[in-house]
Amino acid sequence: MALTVCAYAAAVLTLTWMTEEGYLGDAMYGVLTMVLMAFPLSLVGTSLYGTLKDAIVGQRHDDPTYGWNYNYAWDYVLMAWPGIVMAIALMLLLRRRRTRSAGQVVGWALTVVVTLTGVLITFDGWAPRRPYGWPFLVYGLVMVIGLIAAHRSAPNTATNRA
């Protein structure tokens, strides 16, 4: 379980870092990829981005054309929070016996999305972006291993009656 959750959180943080540092080209590519990786919370995060930015950072100048004056580290937080919340939700789903099957479904869905992200970036048409897909392929593989291990180590709740 921990392997899957940590690999997913690492994928979210890696995508955030690559997007904010410009390794994936423009930020829109990374934002749209995050929408897929942290769906449905990313829709909330994307739609509330401006509101959260105003609430957390504020604006220093009265002139709206002047721009923002703040620490750009907040952009990392504002982009990554939906994925981190999804990782915490996945951990809670996989940990509890009643929600373990739902956690397996969500875990496999997130694994597919992380692996698909790696494939799409690795085989992208823009050559400078291609090397940055391999971490997501590794994260997807680690998530698969974690989900299989969690499934095998789950206690058998069926009782055998003679």
XYZ file of N, CA, C and O in Angstrom:
648
model
N 0.817 -1.178 0.000
C 0.000 0.000 0.000
C 0.871 1.256 0.000
O 0.655 2.163 -0.798
N 1.835 1.301 0.896
C 2.684 2.491 1.009
C 3.481 2.714 -0.272
O 3.706 3.863 -0.675
N 3.878 1.630 -0.900
C 4.642 1.736 -2.143
C 3.813 2.427 -3.229
O 4.304 3.319 -3.925
N 2.556 2.048 -3.343
C 1.674 2.637 -4.345
C 1.417 4.111 -4.063
O 1.510 4.955 -4.961
N 1.103 4.425 -2.822
C 0.784 5.805 -2.453
C 2.007 6.704 -2.622
O 1.912 7.808 -3.176
N 3.161 6.233 -2.184
C 4.393 7.036 -2.310
C 4.781 7.239 -3.776
O 5.231 8.322 -4.154
N 4.607 6.209 -4.596
C 4.940 6.347 -6.016
C 3.998 7.331 -6.699
O 4.434 8.142 -7.532
N 2.723 7.301 -6.340
C 1.783 8.257 -6.925
C 2.114 9.685 -6.480
O 2.122 10.615 -7.300
N 2.381 9.864 -5.189
C 2.741 11.198 -4.692
C 4.023 11.689 -5.355
O 4.137 12.871 -5.708
N 4.982 10.794 -5.566
C 6.223 11.175 -6.247
C 5.949 11.576 -7.691
O 6.561 12.518 -8.210
N 5.023 10.882 -8.349
C 4.670 11.241 -9.727
C 4.033 12.629 -9.771
O 4.348 13.434 -10.659
N 3.172 12.930 -8.818
C 2.535 14.247 -8.763
C 3.583 15.330 -8.522
O 3.597 16.370 -9.195
N 4.484 15.089 -7.582
C 5.508 16.089 -7.279
C 6.499 16.251 -8.432
O 6.953 17.368 -8.711
N 6.812 15.164 -9.113
C 7.703 15.241 -10.272
C 7.056 16.035 -11.398
O 7.707 16.881 -12.028
N 5.772 15.769 -11.654
C 5.070 16.516 -12.689
C 5.002 18.002 -12.338
O 5.209 18.861 -13.202
N 4.761 18.304 -11.079
C 4.722 19.703 -10.646
C 6.067 20.367 -10.861
O 6.149 21.474 -11.407
N 7.120 19.700 -10.459
C 8.465 20.255 -10.606
C 8.812 20.463 -12.085
O 9.312 21.512 -12.471
N 8.551 19.459 -12.910
C 8.867 19.572 -14.340
C 8.062 20.681 -15.013
O 8.572 21.371 -15.893
N 6.826 20.852 -14.596
C 5.993 21.902 -15.183
C 6.472 23.279 -14.759
O 6.629 24.168 -15.599
N 6.703 23.453 -13.470
C 7.092 24.771 -12.966
C 8.495 25.175 -13.425
O 8.772 26.358 -13.573
N 9.365 24.210 -13.660
C 10.721 24.521 -14.115
C 10.830 24.593 -15.637
O 11.891 24.882 -16.167
N 9.743 24.268 -16.341
C 9.723 24.415 -17.788
C 10.306 23.251 -18.568
O 10.553 23.383 -19.770
N 10.502 22.099 -17.943
C 11.075 20.956 -18.656
C 10.113 20.341 -19.661
O 10.539 19.677 -20.606
N 8.826 20.540 -19.467
C 7.840 19.957 -20.376
C 7.416 20.927 -21.474
O 6.476 20.671 -22.207
N 8.121 22.021 -21.589
C 7.748 23.030 -22.576
C 6.926 24.096 -21.891
O 7.318 24.640 -20.877
N 5.747 24.341 -22.415
C 4.896 25.344 -21.785
C 4.154 24.738 -20.594
O 4.038 23.523 -20.464
N 3.669 25.594 -19.726
C 3.008 25.129 -18.509
C 1.679 24.450 -18.801
O 1.240 23.611 -18.018
N 1.059 24.768 -19.909
C -0.247 24.192 -20.207
C -0.177 22.675 -20.355
O -1.084 21.964 -19.940
N 0.898 22.164 -20.908
C 1.057 20.716 -21.052
C 1.040 20.040 -19.679
O 0.359 19.041 -19.464
N 1.792 20.608 -18.750
C 1.845 20.042 -17.401
C 0.535 20.194 -16.652
O 0.114 19.293 -15.924
N -0.130 21.326 -16.827
C -1.408 21.548 -16.150
C -2.452 20.565 -16.654
O -3.201 19.974 -15.868
N -2.515 20.360 -17.968
C -3.482 19.400 -18.514
C -3.151 17.970 -18.085
O -4.052 17.167 -17.825
N -1.867 17.663 -17.983
C -1.478 16.337 -17.502
C -1.866 16.162 -16.042
O -2.323 15.093 -15.637
N -1.716 17.217 -15.249
C -2.129 17.139 -13.846
C -3.640 16.985 -13.722
O -4.117 16.309 -12.814
N -4.384 17.594 -14.639
C -5.840 17.418 -14.621
C -6.176 15.941 -14.778
O -7.069 15.417 -14.106
N -5.448 15.226 -15.636
C -5.683 13.792 -15.799
C -5.185 12.989 -14.597
O -5.849 12.064 -14.151
N -4.013 13.346 -14.080
C -3.425 12.552 -13.000
C -4.164 12.686 -11.680
O -4.174 11.744 -10.884
N -4.764 13.819 -11.412
C -5.433 14.034 -10.128
C -6.939 14.254 -10.307
O -7.560 14.936 -9.504
N -7.488 13.681 -11.359
C -8.913 13.831 -11.622
C -9.704 13.174 -10.505
O -9.335 12.097 -10.073
N -10.724 13.724 -9.995
C -11.501 14.920 -10.261
C -11.084 16.139 -9.433
O -11.541 17.240 -9.704
N -10.231 15.949 -8.428
C -9.837 17.088 -7.595
C -9.082 18.160 -8.367
O -9.119 19.331 -8.003
N -8.398 17.754 -9.427
C -7.659 18.741 -10.210
C -8.587 19.742 -10.888
O -8.204 20.884 -11.125
N -9.812 19.332 -11.196
C -10.772 20.278 -11.755
C -11.099 21.371 -10.740
O -11.200 22.542 -11.086
N -11.226 20.973 -9.482
C -11.454 21.947 -8.415
C -10.229 22.839 -8.263
O -10.333 24.060 -8.158
N -9.042 22.221 -8.258
C -7.812 22.987 -8.116
C -7.587 23.961 -9.246
O -7.175 25.101 -9.036
N -7.891 23.533 -10.460
C -7.708 24.404 -11.620
C -8.726 25.547 -11.620
O -8.384 26.692 -11.915
N -9.950 25.237 -11.267
C -10.973 26.286 -11.271
C -10.793 27.271 -10.124
O -11.187 28.429 -10.248
N -10.190 26.845 -9.029
C -9.970 27.737 -7.884
C -8.569 28.335 -7.854
O -8.210 29.001 -6.886
N -7.779 28.114 -8.887
C -6.389 28.559 -8.883
C -6.259 30.064 -8.614
O -5.514 30.489 -7.742
N -6.995 30.870 -9.351
C -6.914 32.322 -9.176
C -7.399 32.766 -7.808
O -6.793 33.627 -7.161
N -8.493 32.166 -7.347
C -9.035 32.511 -6.034
C -8.062 32.130 -4.929
O -7.829 32.911 -4.000
N -7.500 30.922 -5.015
C -6.522 30.501 -4.006
C -5.262 31.349 -4.055
O -4.679 31.674 -3.021
N -4.847 31.705 -5.248
C -3.663 32.547 -5.399
C -3.885 33.906 -4.742
O -3.014 34.420 -4.041
N -5.075 34.482 -4.944
C -5.404 35.746 -4.294
C -5.457 35.602 -2.781
O -4.991 36.475 -2.046
N -6.048 34.508 -2.305
C -6.196 34.317 -0.863
C -4.857 34.068 -0.179
O -4.604 34.569 0.918
N -3.988 33.277 -0.812
C -2.718 32.924 -0.191
C -1.701 34.035 -0.352
O -1.032 34.429 0.597
N -1.590 34.552 -1.551
C -0.517 35.479 -1.875
C -0.963 36.923 -1.789
O -0.282 37.762 -1.234
N -2.110 37.209 -2.355
C -2.564 38.589 -2.424
C -1.861 39.323 -3.551
O -1.009 38.779 -4.245
N -2.207 40.562 -3.733
C -1.589 41.365 -4.775
C -1.060 42.638 -4.126
O -1.755 43.295 -3.366
N 0.159 42.954 -4.410
C 0.818 44.072 -3.750
C 0.422 45.418 -4.321
O 0.297 46.390 -3.598
N 0.209 45.489 -5.589
C -0.020 46.773 -6.247
C -1.482 46.924 -6.642
O -2.165 45.953 -6.918
N -1.925 48.165 -6.678
C -3.294 48.434 -7.109
C -3.445 48.314 -8.615
O -4.528 48.067 -9.116
N -2.368 48.506 -9.327
C -2.390 48.430 -10.778
C -2.360 46.958 -11.207
O -1.369 46.264 -11.007
N -3.458 46.424 -11.785
C -3.484 44.998 -12.134
C -2.535 44.638 -13.273
O -2.228 43.475 -13.464
N -2.062 45.625 -14.029
C -1.136 45.310 -15.109
C 0.300 45.198 -14.616
O 1.169 44.755 -15.352
N 0.537 45.584 -13.377
C 1.898 45.548 -12.844
C 2.369 44.123 -12.593
O 3.508 43.799 -12.764
N 1.479 43.285 -12.169
C 1.841 41.884 -11.964
C 1.899 41.498 -10.509
O 1.633 42.287 -9.605
N 2.268 40.260 -10.316
C 2.322 39.690 -8.975
C 3.696 39.919 -8.372
O 4.700 39.865 -9.053
N 3.718 40.106 -7.085
C 4.976 40.215 -6.355
C 4.913 39.209 -5.208
O 4.431 39.521 -4.125
N 5.344 38.012 -5.470
C 5.274 36.978 -4.440
C 6.334 35.919 -4.703
O 6.979 35.888 -5.741
N 6.455 35.050 -3.761
C 7.376 33.931 -3.862
C 6.763 32.880 -4.792
O 5.678 32.378 -4.530
N 7.448 32.544 -5.842
C 6.904 31.614 -6.830
C 6.814 30.178 -6.322
O 6.292 29.313 -7.008
N 7.300 29.903 -5.130
C 7.159 28.569 -4.551
C 5.691 28.221 -4.320
O 5.322 27.046 -4.301
N 4.837 29.223 -4.161
C 3.411 28.961 -3.996
C 2.805 28.318 -5.231
O 1.804 27.599 -5.140
N 3.376 28.542 -6.405
C 2.872 27.896 -7.614
C 3.002 26.378 -7.529
O 2.148 25.645 -8.026
N 4.069 25.910 -6.904
C 4.243 24.474 -6.705
C 3.108 23.926 -5.834
O 2.526 22.888 -6.128
N 2.825 24.616 -4.755
C 1.773 24.181 -3.830
C 0.408 24.209 -4.517
O -0.367 23.258 -4.406
N 0.141 25.284 -5.227
C -1.160 25.423 -5.877
C -1.372 24.386 -6.978
O -2.504 23.974 -7.239
N -0.310 23.944 -7.612
C -0.451 22.933 -8.650
C -0.521 21.522 -8.069
O -1.248 20.670 -8.575
N 0.221 21.259 -7.009
C 0.352 19.894 -6.497
C -0.720 19.479 -5.496
O -0.912 18.281 -5.292
N -1.419 20.401 -4.873
C -2.316 20.005 -3.795
C -3.400 19.013 -4.201
O -3.714 18.106 -3.414
N -4.007 19.094 -5.390
C -5.016 18.070 -5.704
C -4.434 16.657 -5.773
O -5.060 15.700 -5.310
N -3.235 16.519 -6.303
C -2.602 15.201 -6.376
C -2.215 14.669 -5.010
O -2.344 13.458 -4.741
N -1.759 15.541 -4.134
C -1.400 15.103 -2.782
C -2.651 14.683 -2.016
O -2.641 13.678 -1.296
N -3.737 15.412 -2.174
C -4.998 15.024 -1.532
C -5.479 13.686 -2.093
O -5.976 12.832 -1.353
N -5.301 13.475 -3.401
C -5.664 12.183 -3.996
C -4.805 11.052 -3.421
O -5.299 9.954 -3.189
N -3.529 11.317 -3.188
C -2.651 10.302 -2.600
C -3.104 9.958 -1.179
O -3.110 8.780 -0.798
N -3.499 10.953 -0.416
C -3.994 10.701 0.941
C -5.297 9.925 0.893
O -5.502 8.981 1.669
N -6.190 10.282 -0.031
C -7.447 9.542 -0.184
C -7.180 8.091 -0.599
O -7.831 7.167 -0.092
N -6.222 7.888 -1.489
C -5.866 6.522 -1.894
C -5.341 5.732 -0.709
O -5.697 4.564 -0.525
N -4.519 6.364 0.118
C -3.999 5.685 1.299
C -5.137 5.279 2.237
O -5.170 4.148 2.737
N -6.085 6.168 2.456
C -7.210 5.851 3.334
C -8.090 4.752 2.750
O -8.572 3.883 3.480
N -8.294 4.768 1.449
C -9.100 3.730 0.813
C -8.427 2.364 0.894
O -9.090 1.342 1.120
N -7.120 2.325 0.688
C -6.416 1.047 0.719
C -6.213 0.513 2.133
O -6.045 -0.687 2.327
N -6.230 1.388 3.100
C -5.950 0.984 4.477
C -7.142 0.324 5.145
O -6.980 -0.623 5.918
N -8.328 0.785 4.885
C -9.516 0.279 5.566
C -10.073 -0.947 4.869
O -10.102 -1.029 3.651
N -10.526 -1.891 5.651
C -11.025 -3.145 5.097
C -12.281 -2.935 4.254
O -12.431 -3.548 3.201
N -13.170 -2.064 4.682
C -14.421 -1.853 3.950
C -14.214 -1.179 2.603
O -14.988 -1.377 1.684
N -13.207 -0.355 2.496
C -12.984 0.397 1.265
C -11.808 -0.135 0.457
O -11.398 0.497 -0.510
N -11.278 -1.286 0.834
C -10.102 -1.800 0.142
C -10.372 -2.101 -1.329
O -9.536 -1.842 -2.185
N -11.548 -2.633 -1.641
C -11.832 -2.921 -3.053
C -11.969 -1.625 -3.851
O -11.490 -1.537 -4.986
N -12.594 -0.615 -3.271
C -12.664 0.689 -3.942
C -11.268 1.282 -4.071
O -10.935 1.899 -5.088
N -10.442 1.084 -3.069
C -9.056 1.556 -3.124
C -8.270 0.858 -4.223
O -7.433 1.490 -4.884
N -8.524 -0.419 -4.420
C -7.862 -1.151 -5.506
C -8.281 -0.584 -6.865
O -7.449 -0.401 -7.745
N -9.556 -0.283 -7.026
C -10.036 0.280 -8.289
C -9.413 1.648 -8.534
O -8.902 1.932 -9.627
N -9.424 2.504 -7.517
C -8.830 3.836 -7.648
C -7.326 3.709 -7.875
O -6.744 4.422 -8.700
N -6.685 2.794 -7.155
C -5.244 2.592 -7.315
C -4.876 2.154 -8.726
O -3.913 2.664 -9.313
N -5.645 1.218 -9.270
C -5.353 0.767 -10.636
C -5.641 1.873 -11.653
O -4.913 2.028 -12.636
N -6.685 2.662 -11.407
C -6.982 3.775 -12.315
C -5.852 4.804 -12.296
O -5.410 5.279 -13.350
N -5.363 5.136 -11.104
C -4.258 6.086 -11.008
C -2.975 5.507 -11.600
O -2.182 6.237 -12.206
N -2.785 4.211 -11.462
C -1.619 3.561 -12.056
C -1.662 3.659 -13.575
O -0.648 3.955 -14.217
N -2.825 3.423 -14.141
C -2.975 3.536 -15.591
C -2.700 4.958 -16.046
O -2.009 5.183 -17.049
N -3.199 5.931 -15.302
C -3.007 7.336 -15.694
C -1.530 7.735 -15.597
O -1.007 8.408 -16.487
N -0.863 7.308 -14.539
C 0.567 7.634 -14.391
C 1.376 6.965 -15.501
O 2.249 7.593 -16.113
N 1.094 5.710 -15.786
C 1.812 5.011 -16.847
C 1.502 5.630 -18.212
O 2.406 5.807 -19.039
N 0.246 5.977 -18.447
C -0.135 6.631 -19.700
C 0.575 7.981 -19.845
O 1.013 8.340 -20.944
N 0.707 8.702 -18.750
C 1.455 9.964 -18.772
C 2.892 9.717 -19.217
O 3.431 10.451 -20.049
N 3.505 8.682 -18.671
C 4.868 8.350 -19.066
C 4.974 7.985 -20.532
O 5.904 8.411 -21.226
N 4.029 7.211 -21.023
C 4.048 6.813 -22.435
C 3.845 8.028 -23.331
O 4.553 8.198 -24.335
N 2.884 8.877 -22.992
C 2.611 10.054 -23.821
C 3.788 11.019 -23.860
O 4.092 11.589 -24.911
N 4.459 11.200 -22.726
C 5.607 12.108 -22.720
C 6.798 11.476 -23.436
O 7.497 12.138 -24.207
N 7.026 10.193 -23.208
C 8.170 9.516 -23.827
C 8.057 9.476 -25.353
O 9.056 9.628 -26.057
N 6.869 9.282 -25.872
C 6.683 9.188 -27.317
C 6.050 10.446 -27.891
O 5.359 10.385 -28.907
N 6.299 11.570 -27.258
C 5.754 12.849 -27.700
C 6.422 13.283 -28.999
O 7.549 12.903 -29.302
N 5.745 14.111 -29.750
C 6.283 14.607 -31.007
C 7.379 15.640 -30.837
O 8.150 15.886 -31.759
N 7.452 16.245 -29.669
C 8.471 17.263 -29.421
C 9.648 16.595 -28.724
O 9.557 16.174 -27.571
N 10.752 16.468 -29.404
C 11.903 15.700 -28.927
C 12.461 16.163 -27.578
O 12.851 15.315 -26.771
N 12.535 17.457 -27.260
C 13.094 17.840 -25.957
C 12.272 17.369 -24.755
O 12.783 17.285 -23.646
N 11.017 17.028 -24.955
C 10.167 16.573 -23.855
C 10.324 15.076 -23.592
O 10.073 14.602 -22.486
N 10.757 14.313 -24.559
C 10.760 12.851 -24.489
C 11.529 12.252 -23.316
O 11.042 11.309 -22.691
N 12.710 12.738 -22.956
C 13.434 12.081 -21.848
C 12.732 12.186 -20.503
O 13.030 11.416 -19.598
N 11.784 13.088 -20.378
C 11.143 13.310 -19.082
C 9.945 12.393 -18.843
O 9.279 12.506 -17.818
N 9.699 11.471 -19.731
C 8.616 10.525 -19.535
C 9.015 9.289 -18.747
O 8.173 8.644 -18.123
N 10.294 8.964 -18.737
C 10.716 7.721 -18.086
C 10.447 7.681 -16.590
O 10.132 6.612 -16.060
N 10.531 8.788 -15.824
C 10.197 8.651 -14.402
C 8.758 8.198 -14.177
O 8.489 7.420 -13.257
N 7.847 8.636 -15.038
C 6.456 8.243 -14.864
C 6.244 6.770 -15.210
O 5.395 6.109 -14.605
N 7.024 6.261 -16.149
C 6.959 4.827 -16.427
C 7.458 4.026 -15.225
O 6.885 2.995 -14.869
N 8.504 4.516 -14.584
C 9.027 3.853 -13.376
C 8.013 3.941 -12.240
O 7.755 2.953 -11.546
N 7.419 5.120 -12.050
C 6.398 5.271 -11.000
C 5.219 4.347 -11.257
O 4.684 3.738 -10.328
N 4.802 4.220 -12.508
C 3.718 3.306 -12.834
C 4.070 1.864 -12.522
O 3.249 1.122 -11.985
N 5.299 1.463 -12.837
C 5.744 0.102 -12.521
C 5.771 -0.131 -11.011
O 5.330 -1.180 -10.528
N 6.254 0.830 -10.266
C 6.286 0.712 -8.799
C 4.868 0.636 -8.243
O 4.597 -0.136 -7.314
N 3.952 1.398 -8.818
C 2.559 1.335 -8.369
C 1.943 -0.029 -8.655
O 1.206 -0.573 -7.827
N 2.257 -0.613 -9.813
C 1.769 -1.957 -10.130
C 2.292 -2.958 -9.106
O 1.535 -3.781 -8.577
N 3.575 -2.887 -8.813
C 4.178 -3.804 -7.834
C 3.520 -3.618 -6.466
O 3.194 -4.589 -5.786
N 3.298 -2.371 -6.074
C 2.668 -2.100 -4.781
C 1.240 -2.607 -4.710
O 0.819 -3.148 -3.683
N 0.474 -2.432 -5.778
C -0.909 -2.908 -5.777
C -0.981 -4.431 -5.751
O -1.835 -5.009 -5.071
N -0.100 -5.083 -6.485
C -0.080 -6.553 -6.465
C 0.325 -7.056 -5.088
O -0.278 -7.985 -4.548
N 1.329 -6.429 -4.497
C 1.768 -6.832 -3.154
C 0.683 -6.576 -2.118
O 0.472 -7.397 -1.222
N -0.028 -5.468 -2.220
C -1.102 -5.168 -1.268
C -2.253 -6.156 -1.426
O -2.872 -6.548 -0.442
N -2.532 -6.562 -2.664
C -3.610 -7.519 -2.903
C -3.254 -8.885 -2.327
O -4.099 -9.558 -1.738
N -2.020 -9.278 -2.468
C -1.590 -10.598 -1.969
C -1.465 -10.625 -0.457
O -1.659 -11.664 0.153
N -1.121 -9.496 0.148
C -0.940 -9.479 1.592
C -2.232 -9.178 2.345
O -2.259 -9.240 3.564
N -3.311 -8.868 1.629
C -4.590 -8.581 2.284
C -5.110 -9.862 2.924
O -5.047 -10.942 2.341
N -5.629 -9.742 4.143
C -6.141 -10.945 4.816
C -7.375 -11.489 4.109
O -8.186 -10.738 3.578
N -7.471 -12.791 4.081
C -8.615 -13.454 3.476
C -9.772 -13.402 4.462
O -9.708 -13.990 5.539
N -10.831 -12.710 4.129
C -11.947 -12.548 5.047
C -13.003 -13.641 4.902
O -13.919 -13.724 5.705
N -12.876 -14.472 3.882
C -13.836 -15.556 3.689
C -13.571 -16.667 4.703
O -12.434 -17.006 4.994
N -14.605 -17.189 5.254
C -14.469 -18.284 6.214
C -14.821 -19.591 5.533
O -15.761 -19.675 4.744
N -14.072 -20.591 5.836
C -14.329 -21.922 5.279
C -15.189 -22.702 6.254
O -14.813 -22.906 7.408
N -16.348 -23.101 5.799
C -17.248 -23.892 6.647
C -17.232 -25.328 6.172
O -17.339 -25.607 5.003
N -17.124 -26.195 7.126
C -17.094 -27.624 6.792
C -18.415 -28.277 6.949
O -19.285 -27.904 7.603
